[in-house]
Coordinates of N, CA and C in Angstrom, one line a residue:
M1 N 21.2 5.9 49.9 CA 20.5 6.8 48.8 C 21.7 6.1 47.8
E2 N 21.4 6.0 46.2 CA 22.2 5.8 45.1 C 22.2 7.4 44.3
S3 N 23.6 7.3 44.2 CA 23.8 9.0 43.4 C 24.1 8.4 42.2
K4 N 23.1 8.9 41.3 CA 23.4 8.5 39.7 C 24.3 9.6 39.0
T5 N 25.3 9.2 38.2 CA 26.1 10.0 37.5 C 25.5 10.4 36.4
P6 N 25.9 12.0 36.3 CA 24.9 12.5 35.0 C 25.6 11.9 33.8
V7 N 25.0 11.5 32.5 CA 25.0 11.3 31.6 C 25.4 12.4 30.5
S8 N 26.6 12.6 30.1 CA 27.2 13.8 29.0 C 26.2 13.8 27.8
R9 N 25.8 14.7 27.0 CA 25.0 15.0 26.0 C 25.9 14.4 24.8
G10 N 27.4 14.7 25.0 CA 28.1 14.3 23.6 C 27.7 12.4 23.7
K11 N 28.1 11.7 24.9 CA 28.0 10.5 25.2 C 26.6 9.8 24.6
V12 N 25.4 10.6 25.1 CA 23.9 10.2 24.5 C 24.1 10.5 22.5
I13 N 24.5 11.5 22.1 CA 24.2 12.1 20.8 C 25.2 10.6 20.1
R14 N 26.6 10.4 20.7 CA 27.4 9.4 20.1 C 26.9 8.1 20.1
S15 N 26.2 7.5 21.0 CA 25.5 6.4 21.2 C 24.4 6.1 20.2
F16 N 23.6 7.4 19.9 CA 22.5 7.5 19.3 C 22.9 7.1 17.6
I17 N 24.1 8.0 17.4 CA 24.6 7.7 16.0 C 25.1 6.4 15.7
L18 N 25.7 5.5 16.6 CA 26.4 4.8 16.4 C 25.3 3.4 16.6
R19 N 24.2 3.6 16.9 CA 23.5 2.5 17.0 C 22.9 2.9 15.8
T20 N 22.3 3.9 15.2 CA 21.7 4.2 13.7 C 22.6 3.7 12.9
L21 N 23.8 3.9 13.0 CA 24.5 3.0 11.5 C 24.8 1.9 11.7
L22 N 24.8 1.0 13.0 CA 24.8 -0.4 13.3 C 23.4 -1.0 12.7
Y23 N 22.1 -0.3 13.0 CA 21.0 -0.9 12.2 C 21.1 -0.8 11.2
S24 N 21.7 0.6 10.7 CA 21.3 0.6 8.8 C 22.1 -0.1 8.3
L25 N 23.3 -0.5 8.6 CA 24.2 -1.8 8.5 C 23.5 -2.9 8.2
I26 N 23.1 -3.2 9.3 CA 22.2 -4.5 9.5 C 21.2 -4.6 8.1
L27 N 20.7 -4.0 8.1 CA 19.4 -3.5 7.2 C 19.8 -3.6 5.9
L28 N 20.9 -2.8 5.3 CA 21.1 -2.9 4.4 C 22.1 -4.1 3.8
G29 N 22.7 -4.9 5.0 CA 23.1 -6.3 4.4 C 21.9 -7.4 4.5
L30 N 20.7 -7.1 5.0 CA 19.9 -8.2 4.7 C 19.1 -8.5 3.6
I31 N 19.4 -6.5 3.3 CA 18.6 -6.3 1.8 C 19.4 -6.8 0.6
Y32 N 20.6 -6.7 0.8 CA 21.6 -7.6 0.0 C 21.4 -9.0 -0.1
L33 N 21.4 -9.7 1.1 CA 21.5 -10.7 1.0 C 19.8 -11.5 0.3
Y34 N 18.9 -10.6 0.5 CA 17.5 -10.9 -0.3 C 17.6 -10.7 -1.9
E35 N 18.4 -9.7 -2.3 CA 18.7 -9.4 -3.2 C 19.7 -10.7 -3.9
Y36 N 20.4 -11.0 -3.3 CA 21.3 -11.8 -3.8 C 21.1 -13.4 -3.9
C37 N 20.2 -13.8 -3.3 CA 19.5 -15.2 -2.9 C 18.2 -15.2 -4.4
G38 N 18.2 -14.0 -5.0 CA 17.1 -14.2 -5.9 C 15.8 -14.4 -5.5
L39 N 15.9 -14.1 -4.0 CA 14.2 -14.0 -3.8 C 13.3 -13.3 -4.5
G40 N 13.6 -12.1 -4.5 CA 12.7 -10.9 -5.1 C 12.7 -11.1 -6.5
S41 N 13.2 -12.3 -7.2 CA 12.8 -12.7 -8.9 C 11.7 -13.2 -8.5
T42 N 10.3 -13.1 -9.0 CA 9.6 -14.2 -9.4 C 9.7 -14.9 -10.3
G43 N 9.2 -16.4 -10.1 CA 9.2 -16.8 -11.6 C 8.3 -18.3 -11.3
F44 N 8.0 -18.8 -12.3 CA 6.9 -19.9 -12.2 C 7.6 -20.9 -11.5
I45 N 6.9 -21.6 -10.9 CA 7.7 -22.8 -10.1 C 7.7 -24.0 -11.2
Y46 N 6.5 -24.4 -11.8 CA 6.4 -25.6 -12.6 C 6.6 -25.0 -14.0
N47 N 7.9 -24.6 -14.4 CA 7.9 -24.0 -15.7 C 8.2 -25.1 -16.6
E48 N 8.6 -26.5 -16.4 CA 8.7 -27.3 -17.1 C 7.8 -28.1 -17.6
F49 N 6.2 -27.7 -17.1 CA 5.0 -28.5 -17.6 C 4.7 -28.0 -18.5

């Protein structure tokens, strides 16, 4: 039989906080790149006709 070592509560909380920060940074980075590329600004494609 295998015996599992108990995971401390502090380690679980630290892991949750680090994952939340990582995903938040990724999301903010994607939003920044979306705004930087100008994809959010709508314009008429055929404005020269």
